[in-house]
PDB file of C-alpha atoms in Angstrom:
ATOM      1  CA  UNK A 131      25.276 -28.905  -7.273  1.00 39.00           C
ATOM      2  CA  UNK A 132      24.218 -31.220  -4.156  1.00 36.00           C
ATOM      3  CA  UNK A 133      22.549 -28.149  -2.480  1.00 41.00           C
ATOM      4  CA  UNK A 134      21.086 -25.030  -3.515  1.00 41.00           C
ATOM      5  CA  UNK A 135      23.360 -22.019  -1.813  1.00 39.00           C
ATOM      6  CA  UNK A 136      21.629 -18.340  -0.843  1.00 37.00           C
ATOM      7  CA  UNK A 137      21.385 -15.989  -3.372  1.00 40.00           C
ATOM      8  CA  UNK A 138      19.939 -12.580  -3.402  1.00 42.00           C
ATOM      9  CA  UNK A 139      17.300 -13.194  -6.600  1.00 62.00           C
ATOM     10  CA  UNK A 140      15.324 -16.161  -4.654  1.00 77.00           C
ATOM     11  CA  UNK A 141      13.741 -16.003  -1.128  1.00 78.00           C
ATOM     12  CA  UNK A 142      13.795 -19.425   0.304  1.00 77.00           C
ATOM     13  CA  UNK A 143      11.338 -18.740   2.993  1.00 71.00           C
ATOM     14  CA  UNK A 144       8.933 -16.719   0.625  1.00 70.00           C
ATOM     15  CA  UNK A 145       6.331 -19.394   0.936  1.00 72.00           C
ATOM     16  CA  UNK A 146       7.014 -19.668  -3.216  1.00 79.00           C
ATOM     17  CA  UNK A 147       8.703 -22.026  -5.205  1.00 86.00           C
ATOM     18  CA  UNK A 148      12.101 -21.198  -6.434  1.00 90.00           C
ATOM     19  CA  UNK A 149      11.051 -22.331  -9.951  1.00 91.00           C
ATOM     20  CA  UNK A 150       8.491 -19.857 -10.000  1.00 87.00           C
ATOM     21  CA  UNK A 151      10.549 -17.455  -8.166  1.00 89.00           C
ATOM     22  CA  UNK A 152      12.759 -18.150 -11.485  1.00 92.00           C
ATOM     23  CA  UNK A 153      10.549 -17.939 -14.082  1.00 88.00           C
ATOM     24  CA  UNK A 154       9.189 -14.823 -12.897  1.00 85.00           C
ATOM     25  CA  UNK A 155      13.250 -13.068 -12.410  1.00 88.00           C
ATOM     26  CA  UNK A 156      13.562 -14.485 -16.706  1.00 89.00           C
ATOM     27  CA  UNK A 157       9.949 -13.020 -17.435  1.00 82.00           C
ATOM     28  CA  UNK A 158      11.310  -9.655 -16.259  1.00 80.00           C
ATOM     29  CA  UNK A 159      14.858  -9.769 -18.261  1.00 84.00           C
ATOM     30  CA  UNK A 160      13.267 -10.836 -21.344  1.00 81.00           C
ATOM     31  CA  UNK A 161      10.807  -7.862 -21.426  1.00 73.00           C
ATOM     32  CA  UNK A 162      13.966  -5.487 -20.185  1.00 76.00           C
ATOM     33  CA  UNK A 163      15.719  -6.774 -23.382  1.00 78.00           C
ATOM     34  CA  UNK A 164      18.639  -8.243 -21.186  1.00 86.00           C
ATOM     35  CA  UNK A 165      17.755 -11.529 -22.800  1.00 85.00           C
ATOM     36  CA  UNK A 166      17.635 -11.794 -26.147  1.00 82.00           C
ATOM     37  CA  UNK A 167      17.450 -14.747 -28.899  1.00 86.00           C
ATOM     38  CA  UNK A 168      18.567 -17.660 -27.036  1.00 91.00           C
ATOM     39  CA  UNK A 169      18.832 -18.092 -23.154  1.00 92.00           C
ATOM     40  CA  UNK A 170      21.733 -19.051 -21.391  1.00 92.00           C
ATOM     41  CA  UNK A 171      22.851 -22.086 -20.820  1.00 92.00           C
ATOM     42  CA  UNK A 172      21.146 -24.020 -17.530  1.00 92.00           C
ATOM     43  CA  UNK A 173      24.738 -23.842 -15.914  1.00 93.00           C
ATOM     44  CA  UNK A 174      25.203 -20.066 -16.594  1.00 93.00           C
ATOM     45  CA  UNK A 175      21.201 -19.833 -14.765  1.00 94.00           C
ATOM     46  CA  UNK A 176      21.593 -22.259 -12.147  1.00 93.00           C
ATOM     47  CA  UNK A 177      25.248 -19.741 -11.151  1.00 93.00           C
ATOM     48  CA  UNK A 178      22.947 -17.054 -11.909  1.00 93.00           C
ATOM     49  CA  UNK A 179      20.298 -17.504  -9.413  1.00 92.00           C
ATOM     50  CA  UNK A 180      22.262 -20.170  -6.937  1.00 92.00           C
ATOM     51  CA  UNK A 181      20.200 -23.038  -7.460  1.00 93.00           C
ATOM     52  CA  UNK A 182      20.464 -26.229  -8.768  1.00 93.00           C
ATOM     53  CA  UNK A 183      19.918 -27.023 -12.783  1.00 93.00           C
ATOM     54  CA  UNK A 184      16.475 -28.924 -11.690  1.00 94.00           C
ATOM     55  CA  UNK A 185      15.471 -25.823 -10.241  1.00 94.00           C
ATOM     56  CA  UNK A 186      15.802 -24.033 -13.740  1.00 94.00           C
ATOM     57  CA  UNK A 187      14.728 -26.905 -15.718  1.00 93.00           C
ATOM     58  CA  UNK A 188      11.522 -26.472 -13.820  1.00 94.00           C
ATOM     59  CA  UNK A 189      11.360 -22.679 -14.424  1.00 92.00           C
ATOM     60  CA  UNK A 190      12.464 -23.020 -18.584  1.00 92.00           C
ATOM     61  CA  UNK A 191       9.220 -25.940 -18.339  1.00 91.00           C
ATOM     62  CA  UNK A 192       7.411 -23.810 -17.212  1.00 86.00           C
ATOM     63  CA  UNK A 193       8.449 -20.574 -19.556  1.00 87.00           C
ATOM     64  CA  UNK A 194       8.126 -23.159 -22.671  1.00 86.00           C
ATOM     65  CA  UNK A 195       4.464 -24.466 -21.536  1.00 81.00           C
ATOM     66  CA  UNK A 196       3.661 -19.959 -21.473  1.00 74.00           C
ATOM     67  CA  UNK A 197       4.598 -19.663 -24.446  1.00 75.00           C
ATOM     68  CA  UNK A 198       7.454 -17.437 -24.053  1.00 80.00           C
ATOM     69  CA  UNK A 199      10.316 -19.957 -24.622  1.00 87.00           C
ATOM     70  CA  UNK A 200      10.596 -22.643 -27.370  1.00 88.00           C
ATOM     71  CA  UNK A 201      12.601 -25.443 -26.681  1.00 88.00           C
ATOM     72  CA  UNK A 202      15.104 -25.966 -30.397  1.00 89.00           C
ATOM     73  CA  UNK A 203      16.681 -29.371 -30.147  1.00 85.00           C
ATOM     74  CA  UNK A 204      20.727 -29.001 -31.047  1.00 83.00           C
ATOM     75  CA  UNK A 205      20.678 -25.382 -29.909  1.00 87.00           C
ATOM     76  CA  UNK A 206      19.023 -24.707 -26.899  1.00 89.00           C
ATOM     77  CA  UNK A 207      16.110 -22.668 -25.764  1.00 92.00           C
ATOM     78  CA  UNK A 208      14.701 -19.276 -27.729  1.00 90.00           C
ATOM     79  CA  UNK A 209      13.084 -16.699 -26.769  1.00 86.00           C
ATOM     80  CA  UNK A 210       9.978 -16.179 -28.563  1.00 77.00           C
ATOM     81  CA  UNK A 211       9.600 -12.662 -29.910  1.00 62.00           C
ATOM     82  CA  UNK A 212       6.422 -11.335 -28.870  1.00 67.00           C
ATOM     83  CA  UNK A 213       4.430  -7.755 -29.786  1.00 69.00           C
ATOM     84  CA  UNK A 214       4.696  -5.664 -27.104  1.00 79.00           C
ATOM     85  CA  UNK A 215       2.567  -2.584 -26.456  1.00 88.00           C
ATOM     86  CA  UNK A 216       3.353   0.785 -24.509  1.00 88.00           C
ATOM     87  CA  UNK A 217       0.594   2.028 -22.533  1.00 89.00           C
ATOM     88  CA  UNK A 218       0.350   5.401 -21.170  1.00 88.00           C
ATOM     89  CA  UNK A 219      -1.261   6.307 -18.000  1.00 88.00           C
ATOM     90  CA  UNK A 220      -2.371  10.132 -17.963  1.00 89.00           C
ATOM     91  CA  UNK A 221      -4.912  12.465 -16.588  1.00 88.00           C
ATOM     92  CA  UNK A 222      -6.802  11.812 -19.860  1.00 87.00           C
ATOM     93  CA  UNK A 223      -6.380   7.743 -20.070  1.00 86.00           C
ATOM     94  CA  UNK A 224      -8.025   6.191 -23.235  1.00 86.00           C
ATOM     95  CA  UNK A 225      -7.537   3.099 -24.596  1.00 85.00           C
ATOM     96  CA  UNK A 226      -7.560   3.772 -28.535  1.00 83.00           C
ATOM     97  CA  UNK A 227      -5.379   6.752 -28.207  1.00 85.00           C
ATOM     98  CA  UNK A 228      -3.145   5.233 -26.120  1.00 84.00           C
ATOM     99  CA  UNK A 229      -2.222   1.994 -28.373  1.00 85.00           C
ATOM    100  CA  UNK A 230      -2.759   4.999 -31.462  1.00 83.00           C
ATOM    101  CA  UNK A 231       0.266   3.826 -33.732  1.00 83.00           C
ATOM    102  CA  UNK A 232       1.116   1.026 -32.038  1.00 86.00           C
ATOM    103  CA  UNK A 233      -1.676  -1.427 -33.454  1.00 85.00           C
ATOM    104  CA  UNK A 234      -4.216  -1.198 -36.601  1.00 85.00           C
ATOM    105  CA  UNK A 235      -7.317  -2.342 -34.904  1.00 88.00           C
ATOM    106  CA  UNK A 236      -8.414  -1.646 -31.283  1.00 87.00           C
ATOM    107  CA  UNK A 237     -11.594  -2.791 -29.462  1.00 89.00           C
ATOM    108  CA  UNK A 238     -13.293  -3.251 -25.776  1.00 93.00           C
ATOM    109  CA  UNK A 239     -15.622  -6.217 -25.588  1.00 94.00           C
ATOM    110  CA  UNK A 240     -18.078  -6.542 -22.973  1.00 97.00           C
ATOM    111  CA  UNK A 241     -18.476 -10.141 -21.754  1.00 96.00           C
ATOM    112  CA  UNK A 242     -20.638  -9.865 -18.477  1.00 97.00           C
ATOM    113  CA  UNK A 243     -23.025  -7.044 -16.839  1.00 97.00           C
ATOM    114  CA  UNK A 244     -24.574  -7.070 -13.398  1.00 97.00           C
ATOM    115  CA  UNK A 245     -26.015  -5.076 -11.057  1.00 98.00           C
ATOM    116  CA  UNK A 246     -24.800  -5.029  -7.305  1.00 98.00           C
ATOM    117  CA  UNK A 247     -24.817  -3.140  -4.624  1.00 98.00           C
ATOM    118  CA  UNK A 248     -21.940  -0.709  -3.565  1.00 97.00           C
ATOM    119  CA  UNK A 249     -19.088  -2.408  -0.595  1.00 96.00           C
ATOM    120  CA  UNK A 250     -18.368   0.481   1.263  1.00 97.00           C
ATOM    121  CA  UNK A 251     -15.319   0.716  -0.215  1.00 96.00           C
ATOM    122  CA  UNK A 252     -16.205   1.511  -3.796  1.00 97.00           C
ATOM    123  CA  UNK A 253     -19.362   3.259  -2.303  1.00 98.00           C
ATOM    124  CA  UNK A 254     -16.720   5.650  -0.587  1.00 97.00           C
ATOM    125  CA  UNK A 255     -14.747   5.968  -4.275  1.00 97.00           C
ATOM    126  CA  UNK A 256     -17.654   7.211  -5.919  1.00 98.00           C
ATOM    127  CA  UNK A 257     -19.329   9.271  -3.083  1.00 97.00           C
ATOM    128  CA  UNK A 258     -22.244   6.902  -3.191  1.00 97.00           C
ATOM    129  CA  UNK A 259     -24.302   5.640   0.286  1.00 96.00           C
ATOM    130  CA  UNK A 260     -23.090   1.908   0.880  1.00 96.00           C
ATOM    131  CA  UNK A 261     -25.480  -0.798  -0.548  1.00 97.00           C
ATOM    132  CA  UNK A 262     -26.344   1.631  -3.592  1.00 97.00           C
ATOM    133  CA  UNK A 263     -26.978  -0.022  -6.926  1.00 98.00           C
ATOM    134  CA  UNK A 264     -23.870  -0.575  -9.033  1.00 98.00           C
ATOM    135  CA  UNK A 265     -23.782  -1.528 -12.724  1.00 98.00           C
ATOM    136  CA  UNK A 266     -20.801  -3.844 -13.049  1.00 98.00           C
ATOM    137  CA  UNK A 267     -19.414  -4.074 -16.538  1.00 98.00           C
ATOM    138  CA  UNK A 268     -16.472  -7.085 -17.200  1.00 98.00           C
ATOM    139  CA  UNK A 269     -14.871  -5.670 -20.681  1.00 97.00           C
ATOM    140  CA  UNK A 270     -11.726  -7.179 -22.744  1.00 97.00           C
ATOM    141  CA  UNK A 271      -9.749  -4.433 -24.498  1.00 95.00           C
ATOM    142  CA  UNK A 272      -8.290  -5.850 -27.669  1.00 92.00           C
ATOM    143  CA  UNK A 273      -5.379  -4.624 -29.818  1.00 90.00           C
ATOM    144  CA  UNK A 274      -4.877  -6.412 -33.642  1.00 87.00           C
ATOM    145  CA  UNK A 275      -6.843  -9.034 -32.233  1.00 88.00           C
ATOM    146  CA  UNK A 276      -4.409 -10.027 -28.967  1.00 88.00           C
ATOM    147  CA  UNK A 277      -5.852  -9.313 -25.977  1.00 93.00           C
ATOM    148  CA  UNK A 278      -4.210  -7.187 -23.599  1.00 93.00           C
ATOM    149  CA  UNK A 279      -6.140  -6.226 -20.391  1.00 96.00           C
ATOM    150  CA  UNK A 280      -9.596  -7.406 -19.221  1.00 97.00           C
ATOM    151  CA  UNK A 281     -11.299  -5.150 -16.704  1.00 97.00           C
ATOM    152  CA  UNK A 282     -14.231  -4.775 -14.033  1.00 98.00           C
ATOM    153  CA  UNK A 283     -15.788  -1.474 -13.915  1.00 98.00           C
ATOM    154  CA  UNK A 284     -18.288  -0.082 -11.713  1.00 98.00           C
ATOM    155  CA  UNK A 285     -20.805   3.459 -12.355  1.00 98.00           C
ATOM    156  CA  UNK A 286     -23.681   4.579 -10.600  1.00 98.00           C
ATOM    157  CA  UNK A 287     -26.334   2.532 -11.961  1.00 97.00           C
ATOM    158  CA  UNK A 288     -29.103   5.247 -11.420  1.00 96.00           C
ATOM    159  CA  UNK A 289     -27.040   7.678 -13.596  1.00 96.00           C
ATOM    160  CA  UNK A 290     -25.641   5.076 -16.111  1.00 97.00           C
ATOM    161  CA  UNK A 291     -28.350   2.621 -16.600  1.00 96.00           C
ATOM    162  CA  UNK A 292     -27.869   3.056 -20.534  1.00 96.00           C
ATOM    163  CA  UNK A 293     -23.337   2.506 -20.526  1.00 97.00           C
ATOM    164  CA  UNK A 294     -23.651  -1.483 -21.389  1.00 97.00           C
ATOM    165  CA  UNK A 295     -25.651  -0.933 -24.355  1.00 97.00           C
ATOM    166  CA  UNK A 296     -23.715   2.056 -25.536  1.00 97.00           C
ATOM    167  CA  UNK A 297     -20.079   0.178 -25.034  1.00 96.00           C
ATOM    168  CA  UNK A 298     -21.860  -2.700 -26.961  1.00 95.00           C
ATOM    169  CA  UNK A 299     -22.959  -0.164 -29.662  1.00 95.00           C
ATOM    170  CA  UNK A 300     -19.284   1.483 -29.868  1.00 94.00           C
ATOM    171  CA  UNK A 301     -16.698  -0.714 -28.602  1.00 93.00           C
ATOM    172  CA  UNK A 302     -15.592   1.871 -26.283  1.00 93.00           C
ATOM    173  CA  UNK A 303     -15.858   3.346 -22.950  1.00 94.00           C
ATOM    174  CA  UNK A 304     -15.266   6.911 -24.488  1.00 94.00           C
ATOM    175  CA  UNK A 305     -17.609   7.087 -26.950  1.00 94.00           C
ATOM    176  CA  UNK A 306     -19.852   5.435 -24.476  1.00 96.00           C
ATOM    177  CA  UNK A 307     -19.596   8.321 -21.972  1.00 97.00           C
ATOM    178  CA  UNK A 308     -20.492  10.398 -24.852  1.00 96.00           C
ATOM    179  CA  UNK A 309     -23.679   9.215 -25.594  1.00 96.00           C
ATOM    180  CA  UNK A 310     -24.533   9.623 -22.395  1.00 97.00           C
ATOM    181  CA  UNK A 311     -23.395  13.170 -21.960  1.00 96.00           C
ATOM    182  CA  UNK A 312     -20.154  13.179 -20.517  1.00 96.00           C
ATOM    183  CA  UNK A 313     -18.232  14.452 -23.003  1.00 95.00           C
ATOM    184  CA  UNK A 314     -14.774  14.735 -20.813  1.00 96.00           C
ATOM    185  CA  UNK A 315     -13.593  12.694 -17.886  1.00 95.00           C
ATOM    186  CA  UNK A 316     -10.118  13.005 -16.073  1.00 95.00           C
ATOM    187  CA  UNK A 317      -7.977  10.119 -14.298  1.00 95.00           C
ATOM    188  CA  UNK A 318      -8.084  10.891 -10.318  1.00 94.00           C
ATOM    189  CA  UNK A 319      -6.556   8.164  -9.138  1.00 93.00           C
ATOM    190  CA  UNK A 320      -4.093   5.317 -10.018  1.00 94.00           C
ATOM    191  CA  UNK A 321      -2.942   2.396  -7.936  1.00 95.00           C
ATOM    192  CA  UNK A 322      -0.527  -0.343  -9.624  1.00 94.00           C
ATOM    193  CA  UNK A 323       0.173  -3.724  -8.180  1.00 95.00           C
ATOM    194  CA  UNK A 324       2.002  -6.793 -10.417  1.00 93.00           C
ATOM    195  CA  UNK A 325       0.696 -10.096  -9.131  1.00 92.00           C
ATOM    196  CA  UNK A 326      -0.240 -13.785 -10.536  1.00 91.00           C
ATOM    197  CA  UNK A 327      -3.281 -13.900 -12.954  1.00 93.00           C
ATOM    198  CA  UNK A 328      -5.965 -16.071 -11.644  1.00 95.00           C
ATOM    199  CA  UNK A 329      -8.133 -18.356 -13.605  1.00 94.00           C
ATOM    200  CA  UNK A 330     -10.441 -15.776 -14.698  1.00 95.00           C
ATOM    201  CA  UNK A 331      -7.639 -13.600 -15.935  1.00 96.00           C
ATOM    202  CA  UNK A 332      -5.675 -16.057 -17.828  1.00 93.00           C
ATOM    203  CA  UNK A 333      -9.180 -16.933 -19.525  1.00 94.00           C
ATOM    204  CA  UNK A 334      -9.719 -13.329 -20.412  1.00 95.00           C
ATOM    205  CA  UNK A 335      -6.456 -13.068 -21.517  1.00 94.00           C
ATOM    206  CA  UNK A 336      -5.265 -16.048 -22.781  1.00 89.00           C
ATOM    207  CA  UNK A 337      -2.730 -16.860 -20.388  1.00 88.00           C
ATOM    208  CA  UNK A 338      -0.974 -19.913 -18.940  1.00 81.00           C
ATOM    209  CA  UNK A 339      -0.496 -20.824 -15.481  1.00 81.00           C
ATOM    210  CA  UNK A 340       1.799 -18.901 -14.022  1.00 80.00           C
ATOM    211  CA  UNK A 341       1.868 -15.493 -15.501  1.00 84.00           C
ATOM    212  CA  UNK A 342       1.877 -12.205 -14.337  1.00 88.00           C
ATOM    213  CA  UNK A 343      -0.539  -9.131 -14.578  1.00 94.00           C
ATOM    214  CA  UNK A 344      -0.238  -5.590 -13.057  1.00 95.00           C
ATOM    215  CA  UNK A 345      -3.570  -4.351 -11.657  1.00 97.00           C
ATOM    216  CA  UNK A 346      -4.456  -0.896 -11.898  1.00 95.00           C
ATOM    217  CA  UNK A 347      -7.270   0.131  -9.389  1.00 96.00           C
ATOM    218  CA  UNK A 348      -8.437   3.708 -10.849  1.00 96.00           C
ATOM    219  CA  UNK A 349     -11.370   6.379 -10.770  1.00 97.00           C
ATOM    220  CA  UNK A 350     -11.952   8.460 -12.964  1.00 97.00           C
ATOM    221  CA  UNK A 351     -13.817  11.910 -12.659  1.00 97.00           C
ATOM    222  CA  UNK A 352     -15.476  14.338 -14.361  1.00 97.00           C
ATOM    223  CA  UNK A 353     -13.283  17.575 -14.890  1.00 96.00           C
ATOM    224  CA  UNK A 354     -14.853  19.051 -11.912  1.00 96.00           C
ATOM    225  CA  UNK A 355     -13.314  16.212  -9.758  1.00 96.00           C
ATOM    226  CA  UNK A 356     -16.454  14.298  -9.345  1.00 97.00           C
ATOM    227  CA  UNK A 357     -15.871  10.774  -9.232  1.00 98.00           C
ATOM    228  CA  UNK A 358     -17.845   8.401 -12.192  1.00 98.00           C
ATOM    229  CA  UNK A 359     -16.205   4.772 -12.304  1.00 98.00           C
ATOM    230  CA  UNK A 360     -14.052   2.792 -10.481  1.00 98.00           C
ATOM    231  CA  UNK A 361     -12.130   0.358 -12.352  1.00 97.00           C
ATOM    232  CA  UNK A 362     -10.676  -3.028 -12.102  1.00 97.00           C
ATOM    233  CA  UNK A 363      -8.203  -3.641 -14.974  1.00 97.00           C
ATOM    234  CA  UNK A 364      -5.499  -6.129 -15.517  1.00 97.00           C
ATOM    235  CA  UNK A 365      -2.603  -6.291 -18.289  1.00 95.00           C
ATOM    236  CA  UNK A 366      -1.166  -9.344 -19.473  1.00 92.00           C
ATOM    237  CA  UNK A 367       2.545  -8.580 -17.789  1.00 89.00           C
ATOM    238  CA  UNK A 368       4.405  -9.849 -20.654  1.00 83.00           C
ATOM    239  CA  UNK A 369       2.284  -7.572 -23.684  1.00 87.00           C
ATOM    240  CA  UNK A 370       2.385  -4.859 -22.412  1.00 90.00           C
ATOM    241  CA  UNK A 371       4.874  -2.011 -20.740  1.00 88.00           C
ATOM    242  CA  UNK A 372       2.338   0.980 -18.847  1.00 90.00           C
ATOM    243  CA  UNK A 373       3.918   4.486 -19.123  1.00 88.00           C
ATOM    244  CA  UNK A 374       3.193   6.623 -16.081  1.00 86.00           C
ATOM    245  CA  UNK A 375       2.436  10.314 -16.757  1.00 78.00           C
ATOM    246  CA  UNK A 376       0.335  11.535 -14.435  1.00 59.00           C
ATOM    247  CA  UNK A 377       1.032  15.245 -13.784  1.00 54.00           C
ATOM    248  CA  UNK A 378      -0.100  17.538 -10.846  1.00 44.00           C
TER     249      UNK A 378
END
């Protein structure tokens, strides 16, 4: 093909590459199951997406070096098959019961604590005054040893000076809140976004350049509406599918 036509699946002028543009369209088939076993041929993709076989050579390069293709010489290029995990988003979000019966072993690490003071925008999240002390807890949540999210999560550090010792004690934010008193908490808020990992991310997660999380900015509350963390967390895009069922 001498030059690469319009299509609808790439934006030329999107400020990013078509390869990635690409890789990203064959990230999202393979995890809707419209690709399956081996890809297509680069003809059949280059048609597909009206670009030029380069441009999908670069994006199956790119796939391969992730992890998510394999590159079988005689036959072509397969897709890797890959554990995938549902996880549900409710008024009563938890980790362990949400990957219940999906996975035999489930655990949150925590990797870094700080304390900062409150932007006024997660001061105004958790009714605090701006500039109040924060305790900032970075966690990895785990599931049969492949991690899955990593997250930053923020609480009033006057009232939970003691939460990094008691997630270090019981692997969990629940059980955490519990031996601190709260023995209920409800999700009040839930904002998704899918974008590119960054380095910190893919680190957490074990990730190559290139792939794709969805953020989920959320407080959570006590029953009585009163707001206790504000949360940070990203899933690895390609491990896991979030279920939203958040009623009124």
């Amino acid at each position: 093909m001498s030059g690469e036509k319009s299509s609808g699946a790439v934006e030329r002028r999107s400020g990013v590459a078509l390869w990635r543009q690409i890789a990203d369209a064959i990230r999202q088939s393979i995890a809707d199951g419209e690709f399956e076993g081996m890809m297509p041929g680069e003809i059949a993709l280059a048609a597909r997406f009206g670009v030029n076989r380069h441009t999908v050579r670069a994006a199956i390069a790119a796939l391969v070096e992730e992890g998510l293709l394999e590159s079988v010489q005689g036959r072509g290029t397969l897709i890797r098959r890959q554990t995938r995990f549902t996880f549900p988003i409710t008024r009563r979000t938890r980790f362990s019961e949400g990957l219940a019966g999906q996975s035999r072993d489930r655990d949150i690490r925590l990797v870094a604590e700080e304390r900062i003071a409150a932007d006024p925008a997660i001061a105004a999240a958790l009714t605090l005054e701006p500039g109040a002390e924060l305790l900032k807890l970075t966690l990895v949540s785990r599931a049969d040893g492949v991690p899955v999210s990593t997250s930053i999560n923020y609480f009033d550090a006057a009232r939970f000076s003691g939460m990094a010792a008691a997630v270090r004690e019981t692997g969990s934010i629940t059980r955490a809140y519990a031996m601190l008193g709260v023995t209920d908490y409800i999700r009040l808020t839930t904002d998704l976004t899918a974008r590119l990992a960054d380095e910190r991310e893919r680190l957490m997660l074990d990730l190559k350049p290139g792939a794709v999380v969805m953020e989920a900015r959320a407080v959570n509350a006590l029953p009585d509406g009163a707001p206790i963390q504000y949360a940070v967390t990203c899933f690895a895009a390609d491990r896991v599918t979030l279920k939203l069922d958040m009623p009124v």
